[in-house]
Each structure stands twice: as C-alpha cells, then as structure tokens.
Amino acid sequence: MRFVMALLAVFFSFSAAAAGQEKQDDAPARCEEAARKFVSLLSEGKHDGASALLDAGARKIITAEKMREAWAAAVERYGAFKEIVSASAERADEQIVSLVTVKFEKGGFDVKVVFSKEGGITGFSYVQSRKAVPYSPPSYADAASFTEKNLKFGADGWQLPATLAMPAGEGPFPALVLVHGSGPNDRDETIGPNKPFKDIAWGLASSGIAVLRYDKRTLVHGSKMAAAKGHASFTINEETVDDAVLAAALLANADGVDKARIFVLGHSLGGMMIPRIAGRCPAAAGFVILAGLARPLGDTLVEQYTYIFSLDGSLSETEKNALCRMREQAARAKDPALAPDAPAESLPLGCPAAYWIDLRGYKPAEEAAAVEKPVLVLQGERDYQVTMEDLELWRKGFAARPAAEFKSYPALNHLFMAGKGKAVPVEYSLPGHVSKELISDLAKWIKAR
C-alpha cells in the first residue's frame, strides 16, 4: 500500500534531530566529499568502512549487512557498477543533504546521503535520479499496437486527469479501470522509478484491452481535501470508491469500448475496496483484486512497520516508541467509542475520525460474498505489505462464489515485480517492470469473460 512506500526512506534514513545549523561555509563541500567517499566504499564492497562514516545512532540501525544487501539488490537489477557520475550537497533545514548520481551497466539512480549538524551520516536511500529518466517500456508492450488519449472526468469541483490506452483497430474492446492503493498516487502509480499501472496499461493495451488510469483525488485536490471543513468528513469513499465508480461509468460511454465487458482492477487499498466498488458498479462484467488487503488497515500498518524495523534482527528504542504510538493509534481507530471529532493527529496516517469510523464497519472478505460477478484475486508471495494471509481470507470470503479465481506468484513483491529472498523496501527504489506472467494472466482472464 502506498502509505508504506513512505517507509522507503525510513529503512535507510533514520535522521537524527539536528540542533542548529553549522556556521562553517564549507560544510556542504565537505559533506559532498564525504558522500562521494561513502558511495565509493559501498561500490567497493567495503561496508564496514562505510558504516564507520555513519553517526553513532544510525550505526545501530543501518548495519553493514543491510548496506551490503541494498547494494547487491542494486547490482542485481542494474548490472555491474560503472562510476560515480556527479555529486552535490546543500542545506535542507538543519541538515545537509548530498545527492550522488551513480551509473551502472543498465542505468542508474541517486544515492541520497543525509548529514547531521555534526557532519555524521544519519541515513541514506536510493532515489530516482534528478535527471529525468524516460519510461522504458517492458518487453511485452508494443507502443505501435495502441494509442493513448488524455481526458478528464469526475464530479463537479473534483475533476481528475486520466489516460485511456486504446488498442488499434475498430473494436469494440474489453476495458479495464485501474484503481490505486492508498496515498496520493498518480495515474501510473509511480513509486520511485517504477510505474506499475503504466506497465499494466501498456501490456494489456498491446493485447487488445483498453485501459483507463487516472490521477488520484488526493494527488490532484490534496490541499482542498485537507481543508478543515472537508477533512473532517473525509472517508475511503472520497479517497477511492467514488472516483473508481465514475471511471467505470466513463468507460461505458467511451467509443470503441465493449459496454458488456468493462472490468475494475483494484491494487492494494483499491483491491481492499473492490467489494464496495462492486456494489456500486452493477454494469461491470468482473473485478480483479491485486494484492488487496483483507485485514484491518490500522493493524496492518503496525505489522508493516514492525517488519521493516525488525529486518536487522533488533528494535531500537526509537523504533519501539514509534511502534508503541502506532499501536495506540490503531487501537483508538477501532474503539467503538471513537468520537467523530477526535483529532486526526491522534489516529493512524493523520486521517480524520470519519475515515476510521467508516472503515471500522467494513469487512472486505465478508462482504466479498455479495459480489456476484467473476473475480480474479492475485497475490505476490514475497509481498510483506499485503500477505498470503490476506489471500486466504479472500478465498474464504469468496468460497460460495465459484466464479472467483485465485493465483499467487512465488517471486513477486507488492508491485508484482520479481525478486529473490526476503523482500526489503529498497526493492521499490530499483527500476523494474510488472511480471510478464501477471500481464498474461490478466489478459487471458479478461478475454475469457
């Protein structure tokens, strides 16, 4: 789910509190030099040496083994390391942030290195390069086999930009709406250098299926939604469900679309809401749940934080305190006595009480029994955000529905991209593509309906 994508920075960036700004004018230059040295040590496999450049607090959390695993993951995805292309550093509030651009055999990225006031490294992360990197289509996408059209839709005052990928030819074609996970996602569901929704759209459009994807309301109208008056009544409907229903209606009126074969795919939080979306889309021919959460959102957030904080085998006091606060917030969100005017900052994700009161009464796996249309549930077995436990809950929920189909993929993570071993957050910052097998399975299922 998208809110956990923010933990990418948490995994390798536990910034210590800085108490003031260095007075020396040459501090950014010295930090730039230190960042170059740090990345050089990583590239040379000298992780103990790199660890020595961390400040004491970060060294307890970011172990040499963690750094080794992160660099190995980069090499596996990008190929052999080539060189450090450039580096820069500048003040950011009371810290200094350096960006070191690195080049590998098959691409590159920036290593973001954060320094404390005292000049020690408090954290680092892999981020998309400052230089725009053009989208590299997956092997299964044929850009000559479809066209894309930009359009807008939505309720008055809440219009959203969207892109419709339409196969070449007369049609009519089956069509699919893509519904994002939580957080302010764009239409491609961009996460670092990855664009899973664009992969899906281009892959399916190359196979004769029209695909509609759109920028999420919380991205386009975030400031408006956060306004005090509107924020107090914000629920999952305003975040996800309402616009998914409108997007399906848009497809029903689109030229070249087979009105009898319109499908809705929900990823992560979007998958969690498929039973509710299905209840408001009677004309839809079927639904796809892609890594859909089936358990309480607040509890799952605690589980996800625990997983990431425990990757090094221990929990620091800072991590223990963060988990304690999150457990308290999750318990408060489930409390039947939660008042509608409870402060949002006392609840998970800073969402208002109305959001959690609405979700408290929503049990997706139980409501799945009311979905009468065909459903396809897909799950990556290496996904630590939405797990195989959720898949089993969906199996039970759809047990009375013979039209429901299920499949899991041993090598795939939450983005349905392949990897090896225990999944770690840094995977999301390394470029890849949605599995060809998944695209093939989606295309076959949609065309068979």
PDB file of N, CA and C in Angstrom, residues 60-134:
ATOM      1  N   LYS A  60      23.691   1.986  14.740  1.00  0.00           N
ATOM      2  CA  LYS A  60      22.969   0.940  15.463  1.00  0.00           C
ATOM      3  C   LYS A  60      21.840   0.353  14.621  1.00  0.00           C
ATOM      4  N   ILE A  61      21.368   1.138  13.658  1.00  0.00           N
ATOM      5  CA  ILE A  61      20.206   0.738  12.870  1.00  0.00           C
ATOM      6  C   ILE A  61      20.592   0.263  11.483  1.00  0.00           C
ATOM      7  N   ILE A  62      21.462   1.008  10.836  1.00  0.00           N
ATOM      8  CA  ILE A  62      21.871   0.679   9.470  1.00  0.00           C
ATOM      9  C   ILE A  62      23.158  -0.130   9.539  1.00  0.00           C
ATOM     10  N   THR A  63      23.035  -1.432   9.579  1.00  0.00           N
ATOM     11  CA  THR A  63      24.200  -2.295   9.737  1.00  0.00           C
ATOM     12  C   THR A  63      24.948  -2.460   8.416  1.00  0.00           C
ATOM     13  N   ALA A  64      26.192  -2.914   8.526  1.00  0.00           N
ATOM     14  CA  ALA A  64      26.989  -3.183   7.329  1.00  0.00           C
ATOM     15  C   ALA A  64      26.297  -4.240   6.465  1.00  0.00           C
ATOM     16  N   GLU A  65      25.638  -5.202   7.093  1.00  0.00           N
ATOM     17  CA  GLU A  65      24.949  -6.242   6.338  1.00  0.00           C
ATOM     18  C   GLU A  65      23.770  -5.668   5.567  1.00  0.00           C
ATOM     19  N   LYS A  66      23.055  -4.729   6.164  1.00  0.00           N
ATOM     20  CA  LYS A  66      21.948  -4.074   5.462  1.00  0.00           C
ATOM     21  C   LYS A  66      22.462  -3.340   4.227  1.00  0.00           C
ATOM     22  N   MET A  67      23.575  -2.661   4.391  1.00  0.00           N
ATOM     23  CA  MET A  67      24.139  -1.922   3.266  1.00  0.00           C
ATOM     24  C   MET A  67      24.596  -2.878   2.166  1.00  0.00           C
ATOM     25  N   ARG A  68      25.177  -3.996   2.575  1.00  0.00           N
ATOM     26  CA  ARG A  68      25.606  -4.990   1.587  1.00  0.00           C
ATOM     27  C   ARG A  68      24.412  -5.507   0.801  1.00  0.00           C
ATOM     28  N   GLU A  69      23.311  -5.822   1.481  1.00  0.00           N
ATOM     29  CA  GLU A  69      22.115  -6.343   0.817  1.00  0.00           C
ATOM     30  C   GLU A  69      21.530  -5.311  -0.141  1.00  0.00           C
ATOM     31  N   ALA A  70      21.510  -4.049   0.284  1.00  0.00           N
ATOM     32  CA  ALA A  70      20.948  -2.994  -0.560  1.00  0.00           C
ATOM     33  C   ALA A  70      21.770  -2.812  -1.836  1.00  0.00           C
ATOM     34  N   TRP A  71      23.086  -2.806  -1.687  1.00  0.00           N
ATOM     35  CA  TRP A  71      23.931  -2.630  -2.878  1.00  0.00           C
ATOM     36  C   TRP A  71      23.835  -3.852  -3.792  1.00  0.00           C
ATOM     37  N   ALA A  72      23.766  -5.036  -3.201  1.00  0.00           N
ATOM     38  CA  ALA A  72      23.632  -6.258  -4.004  1.00  0.00           C
ATOM     39  C   ALA A  72      22.332  -6.241  -4.797  1.00  0.00           C
ATOM     40  N   ALA A  73      21.277  -5.710  -4.188  1.00  0.00           N
ATOM     41  CA  ALA A  73      19.993  -5.615  -4.894  1.00  0.00           C
ATOM     42  C   ALA A  73      20.106  -4.655  -6.076  1.00  0.00           C
ATOM     43  N   ALA A  74      20.863  -3.567  -5.897  1.00  0.00           N
ATOM     44  CA  ALA A  74      21.052  -2.610  -6.987  1.00  0.00           C
ATOM     45  C   ALA A  74      21.827  -3.255  -8.131  1.00  0.00           C
ATOM     46  N   VAL A  75      22.874  -3.996  -7.799  1.00  0.00           N
ATOM     47  CA  VAL A  75      23.687  -4.659  -8.829  1.00  0.00           C
ATOM     48  C   VAL A  75      22.867  -5.709  -9.566  1.00  0.00           C
ATOM     49  N   GLU A  76      22.028  -6.431  -8.826  1.00  0.00           N
ATOM     50  CA  GLU A  76      21.195  -7.456  -9.468  1.00  0.00           C
ATOM     51  C   GLU A  76      20.236  -6.834 -10.474  1.00  0.00           C
ATOM     52  N   ARG A  77      19.708  -5.671 -10.144  1.00  0.00           N
ATOM     53  CA  ARG A  77      18.730  -5.018 -11.009  1.00  0.00           C
ATOM     54  C   ARG A  77      19.396  -4.217 -12.126  1.00  0.00           C
ATOM     55  N   TYR A  78      20.514  -3.554 -11.831  1.00  0.00           N
ATOM     56  CA  TYR A  78      21.142  -2.637 -12.780  1.00  0.00           C
ATOM     57  C   TYR A  78      22.346  -3.207 -13.516  1.00  0.00           C
ATOM     58  N   GLY A  79      22.889  -4.285 -13.021  1.00  0.00           N
ATOM     59  CA  GLY A  79      24.121  -4.787 -13.606  1.00  0.00           C
ATOM     60  C   GLY A  79      25.337  -4.224 -12.885  1.00  0.00           C
ATOM     61  N   ALA A  80      26.504  -4.406 -13.456  1.00  0.00           N
ATOM     62  CA  ALA A  80      27.746  -4.017 -12.799  1.00  0.00           C
ATOM     63  C   ALA A  80      27.837  -2.505 -12.598  1.00  0.00           C
ATOM     64  N   PHE A  81      28.410  -2.123 -11.457  1.00  0.00           N
ATOM     65  CA  PHE A  81      28.624  -0.705 -11.173  1.00  0.00           C
ATOM     66  C   PHE A  81      29.692  -0.153 -12.109  1.00  0.00           C
ATOM     67  N   LYS A  82      29.465   1.057 -12.623  1.00  0.00           N
ATOM     68  CA  LYS A  82      30.403   1.692 -13.543  1.00  0.00           C
ATOM     69  C   LYS A  82      31.168   2.848 -12.889  1.00  0.00           C
ATOM     70  N   GLU A  83      30.420   3.853 -12.399  1.00  0.00           N
ATOM     71  CA  GLU A  83      31.112   5.028 -11.889  1.00  0.00           C
ATOM     72  C   GLU A  83      30.180   5.943 -11.113  1.00  0.00           C
ATOM     73  N   ILE A  84      30.800   6.845 -10.362  1.00  0.00           N
ATOM     74  CA  ILE A  84      30.069   7.966  -9.763  1.00  0.00           C
ATOM     75  C   ILE A  84      30.073   9.083 -10.798  1.00  0.00           C
ATOM     76  N   VAL A  85      28.899   9.488 -11.229  1.00  0.00           N
ATOM     77  CA  VAL A  85      28.777  10.485 -12.291  1.00  0.00           C
ATOM     78  C   VAL A  85      28.975  11.891 -11.755  1.00  0.00           C
ATOM     79  N   SER A  86      28.333  12.189 -10.644  1.00  0.00           N
ATOM     80  CA  SER A  86      28.412  13.536 -10.079  1.00  0.00           C
ATOM     81  C   SER A  86      27.943  13.508  -8.639  1.00  0.00           C
ATOM     82  N   ALA A  87      28.170  14.606  -7.943  1.00  0.00           N
ATOM     83  CA  ALA A  87      27.700  14.727  -6.563  1.00  0.00           C
ATOM     84  C   ALA A  87      27.448  16.189  -6.254  1.00  0.00           C
ATOM     85  N   SER A  88      26.539  16.435  -5.346  1.00  0.00           N
ATOM     86  CA  SER A  88      26.244  17.797  -4.900  1.00  0.00           C
ATOM     87  C   SER A  88      25.766  17.725  -3.464  1.00  0.00           C
ATOM     88  N   ALA A  89      25.749  18.852  -2.797  1.00  0.00           N
ATOM     89  CA  ALA A  89      25.263  18.908  -1.418  1.00  0.00           C
ATOM     90  C   ALA A  89      24.716  20.293  -1.139  1.00  0.00           C
ATOM     91  N   GLU A  90      23.663  20.339  -0.339  1.00  0.00           N
ATOM     92  CA  GLU A  90      23.083  21.631   0.037  1.00  0.00           C
ATOM     93  C   GLU A  90      22.373  21.500   1.364  1.00  0.00           C
ATOM     94  N   ARG A  91      22.176  22.632   1.992  1.00  0.00           N
ATOM     95  CA  ARG A  91      21.474  22.628   3.268  1.00  0.00           C
ATOM     96  C   ARG A  91      19.979  22.370   3.056  1.00  0.00           C
ATOM     97  N   ALA A  92      19.411  21.591   3.964  1.00  0.00           N
ATOM     98  CA  ALA A  92      17.975  21.327   3.958  1.00  0.00           C
ATOM     99  C   ALA A  92      17.510  21.439   5.399  1.00  0.00           C
ATOM    100  N   ASP A  93      16.858  22.545   5.723  1.00  0.00           N
ATOM    101  CA  ASP A  93      16.511  22.847   7.112  1.00  0.00           C
ATOM    102  C   ASP A  93      17.799  22.863   7.932  1.00  0.00           C
ATOM    103  N   GLU A  94      17.879  21.986   8.930  1.00  0.00           N
ATOM    104  CA  GLU A  94      19.054  21.993   9.791  1.00  0.00           C
ATOM    105  C   GLU A  94      20.019  20.849   9.466  1.00  0.00           C
ATOM    106  N   GLN A  95      19.830  20.235   8.305  1.00  0.00           N
ATOM    107  CA  GLN A  95      20.708  19.159   7.886  1.00  0.00           C
ATOM    108  C   GLN A  95      21.353  19.531   6.556  1.00  0.00           C
ATOM    109  N   ILE A  96      22.278  18.701   6.111  1.00  0.00           N
ATOM    110  CA  ILE A  96      22.859  18.838   4.783  1.00  0.00           C
ATOM    111  C   ILE A  96      22.578  17.548   4.026  1.00  0.00           C
ATOM    112  N   VAL A  97      22.050  17.693   2.831  1.00  0.00           N
ATOM    113  CA  VAL A  97      21.693  16.538   2.018  1.00  0.00           C
ATOM    114  C   VAL A  97      22.567  16.514   0.770  1.00  0.00           C
ATOM    115  N   SER A  98      23.188  15.378   0.534  1.00  0.00           N
ATOM    116  CA  SER A  98      24.016  15.200  -0.657  1.00  0.00           C
ATOM    117  C   SER A  98      23.355  14.189  -1.581  1.00  0.00           C
ATOM    118  N   LEU A  99      23.401  14.457  -2.875  1.00  0.00           N
ATOM    119  CA  LEU A  99      22.906  13.524  -3.887  1.00  0.00           C
ATOM    120  C   LEU A  99      24.091  13.093  -4.742  1.00  0.00           C
ATOM    121  N   VAL A 100      24.337  11.791  -4.737  1.00  0.00           N
ATOM    122  CA  VAL A 100      25.439  11.224  -5.502  1.00  0.00           C
ATOM    123  C   VAL A 100      24.843  10.388  -6.637  1.00  0.00           C
ATOM    124  N   THR A 101      25.037  10.829  -7.852  1.00  0.00           N
ATOM    125  CA  THR A 101      24.497  10.126  -9.015  1.00  0.00           C
ATOM    126  C   THR A 101      25.458   9.008  -9.417  1.00  0.00           C
ATOM    127  N   VAL A 102      24.923   7.774  -9.479  1.00  0.00           N
ATOM    128  CA  VAL A 102      25.754   6.618  -9.806  1.00  0.00           C
ATOM    129  C   VAL A 102      25.255   5.967 -11.097  1.00  0.00           C
ATOM    130  N   LYS A 103      26.202   5.407 -11.834  1.00  0.00           N
ATOM    131  CA  LYS A 103      25.886   4.764 -13.113  1.00  0.00           C
ATOM    132  C   LYS A 103      26.257   3.292 -13.049  1.00  0.00           C
ATOM    133  N   PHE A 104      25.318   2.465 -13.506  1.00  0.00           N
ATOM    134  CA  PHE A 104      25.537   1.032 -13.594  1.00  0.00           C
ATOM    135  C   PHE A 104      25.469   0.618 -15.066  1.00  0.00           C
ATOM    136  N   GLU A 105      25.670  -0.642 -15.297  1.00  0.00           N
ATOM    137  CA  GLU A 105      25.658  -1.157 -16.668  1.00  0.00           C
ATOM    138  C   GLU A 105      24.320  -0.915 -17.357  1.00  0.00           C
ATOM    139  N   LYS A 106      23.217  -0.992 -16.592  1.00  0.00           N
ATOM    140  CA  LYS A 106      21.891  -0.893 -17.188  1.00  0.00           C
ATOM    141  C   LYS A 106      21.105   0.323 -16.716  1.00  0.00           C
ATOM    142  N   GLY A 107      21.775   1.319 -16.177  1.00  0.00           N
ATOM    143  CA  GLY A 107      21.060   2.511 -15.732  1.00  0.00           C
ATOM    144  C   GLY A 107      21.709   3.118 -14.511  1.00  0.00           C
ATOM    145  N   GLY A 108      20.923   3.847 -13.735  1.00  0.00           N
ATOM    146  CA  GLY A 108      21.482   4.480 -12.559  1.00  0.00           C
ATOM    147  C   GLY A 108      20.434   5.137 -11.694  1.00  0.00           C
ATOM    148  N   PHE A 109      20.891   5.759 -10.608  1.00  0.00           N
ATOM    149  CA  PHE A 109      19.998   6.434  -9.683  1.00  0.00           C
ATOM    150  C   PHE A 109      20.846   7.362  -8.832  1.00  0.00           C
ATOM    151  N   ASP A 110      20.216   8.061  -7.893  1.00  0.00           N
ATOM    152  CA  ASP A 110      20.931   8.918  -6.954  1.00  0.00           C
ATOM    153  C   ASP A 110      20.968   8.243  -5.590  1.00  0.00           C
ATOM    154  N   VAL A 111      22.097   8.339  -4.932  1.00  0.00           N
ATOM    155  CA  VAL A 111      22.185   7.933  -3.538  1.00  0.00           C
ATOM    156  C   VAL A 111      22.043   9.206  -2.713  1.00  0.00           C
ATOM    157  N   LYS A 112      20.960   9.284  -1.959  1.00  0.00           N
ATOM    158  CA  LYS A 112      20.695  10.453  -1.117  1.00  0.00           C
ATOM    159  C   LYS A 112      21.330  10.209   0.248  1.00  0.00           C
ATOM    160  N   VAL A 113      22.296  11.043   0.611  1.00  0.00           N
ATOM    161  CA  VAL A 113      23.025  10.880   1.868  1.00  0.00           C
ATOM    162  C   VAL A 113      22.728  12.087   2.763  1.00  0.00           C
ATOM    163  N   VAL A 114      22.230  11.815   3.959  1.00  0.00           N
ATOM    164  CA  VAL A 114      21.816  12.874   4.880  1.00  0.00           C
ATOM    165  C   VAL A 114      22.832  12.998   6.018  1.00  0.00           C
ATOM    166  N   PHE A 115      23.262  14.233   6.290  1.00  0.00           N
ATOM    167  CA  PHE A 115      24.261  14.500   7.315  1.00  0.00           C
ATOM    168  C   PHE A 115      23.653  15.281   8.473  1.00  0.00           C
ATOM    169  N   SER A 116      24.129  14.978   9.675  1.00  0.00           N
ATOM    170  CA  SER A 116      23.711  15.726  10.860  1.00  0.00           C
ATOM    171  C   SER A 116      24.492  17.030  10.962  1.00  0.00           C
ATOM    172  N   LYS A 117      24.144  17.832  11.933  1.00  0.00           N
ATOM    173  CA  LYS A 117      24.854  19.091  12.163  1.00  0.00           C
ATOM    174  C   LYS A 117      26.332  18.856  12.437  1.00  0.00           C
ATOM    175  N   GLU A 118      26.604  17.714  13.070  1.00  0.00           N
ATOM    176  CA  GLU A 118      27.986  17.417  13.417  1.00  0.00           C
ATOM    177  C   GLU A 118      28.780  16.829  12.255  1.00  0.00           C
ATOM    178  N   GLY A 119      28.106  16.548  11.137  1.00  0.00           N
ATOM    179  CA  GLY A 119      28.811  16.034   9.969  1.00  0.00           C
ATOM    180  C   GLY A 119      28.790  14.540   9.808  1.00  0.00           C
ATOM    181  N   GLY A 120      28.104  13.825  10.700  1.00  0.00           N
ATOM    182  CA  GLY A 120      27.978  12.376  10.556  1.00  0.00           C
ATOM    183  C   GLY A 120      26.805  12.027   9.662  1.00  0.00           C
ATOM    184  N   ILE A 121      26.879  10.894   9.002  1.00  0.00           N
ATOM    185  CA  ILE A 121      25.791  10.448   8.130  1.00  0.00           C
ATOM    186  C   ILE A 121      24.699   9.828   8.991  1.00  0.00           C
ATOM    187  N   THR A 122      23.497  10.372   8.884  1.00  0.00           N
ATOM    188  CA  THR A 122      22.368   9.870   9.680  1.00  0.00           C
ATOM    189  C   THR A 122      21.490   8.912   8.894  1.00  0.00           C
ATOM    190  N   GLY A 123      21.681   8.860   7.586  1.00  0.00           N
ATOM    191  CA  GLY A 123      20.876   7.937   6.796  1.00  0.00           C
ATOM    192  C   GLY A 123      21.151   8.090   5.323  1.00  0.00           C
ATOM    193  N   PHE A 124      20.732   7.114   4.552  1.00  0.00           N
ATOM    194  CA  PHE A 124      20.855   7.211   3.102  1.00  0.00           C
ATOM    195  C   PHE A 124      19.748   6.400   2.459  1.00  0.00           C
ATOM    196  N   SER A 125      19.448   6.727   1.220  1.00  0.00           N
ATOM    197  CA  SER A 125      18.423   5.990   0.472  1.00  0.00           C
ATOM    198  C   SER A 125      18.721   6.091  -1.006  1.00  0.00           C
ATOM    199  N   TYR A 126      18.168   5.169  -1.786  1.00  0.00           N
ATOM    200  CA  TYR A 126      18.276   5.222  -3.233  1.00  0.00           C
ATOM    201  C   TYR A 126      17.042   5.936  -3.760  1.00  0.00           C
ATOM    202  N   VAL A 127      17.240   6.963  -4.563  1.00  0.00           N
ATOM    203  CA  VAL A 127      16.115   7.728  -5.088  1.00  0.00           C
ATOM    204  C   VAL A 127      16.266   7.888  -6.595  1.00  0.00           C
ATOM    205  N   GLN A 128      15.161   8.204  -7.234  1.00  0.00           N
ATOM    206  CA  GLN A 128      15.203   8.412  -8.674  1.00  0.00           C
ATOM    207  C   GLN A 128      16.131   9.582  -8.993  1.00  0.00           C
ATOM    208  N   SER A 129      16.891   9.431 -10.055  1.00  0.00           N
ATOM    209  CA  SER A 129      17.867  10.443 -10.421  1.00  0.00           C
ATOM    210  C   SER A 129      17.209  11.786 -10.662  1.00  0.00           C
ATOM    211  N   ARG A 130      17.930  12.842 -10.308  1.00  0.00           N
ATOM    212  CA  ARG A 130      17.433  14.198 -10.555  1.00  0.00           C
ATOM    213  C   ARG A 130      17.223  14.429 -12.042  1.00  0.00           C
ATOM    214  N   LYS A 131      18.012  13.746 -12.845  1.00  0.00           N
ATOM    215  CA  LYS A 131      17.872  13.858 -14.286  1.00  0.00           C
ATOM    216  C   LYS A 131      16.698  12.993 -14.724  1.00  0.00           C
ATOM    217  N   ALA A 132      15.792  13.571 -15.491  1.00  0.00           N
ATOM    218  CA  ALA A 132      14.603  12.840 -15.918  1.00  0.00           C
ATOM    219  C   ALA A 132      15.007  11.573 -16.664  1.00  0.00           C
ATOM    220  N   VAL A 133      14.452  10.461 -16.219  1.00  0.00           N
ATOM    221  CA  VAL A 133      14.723   9.179 -16.860  1.00  0.00           C
ATOM    222  C   VAL A 133      13.481   8.777 -17.651  1.00  0.00           C
ATOM    223  N   PRO A 134      13.567   8.688 -18.964  1.00  0.00           N
ATOM    224  CA  PRO A 134      12.387   8.334 -19.752  1.00  0.00           C
ATOM    225  C   PRO A 134      11.892   6.934 -19.419  1.00  0.00           C
TER     226      PRO A 134
END
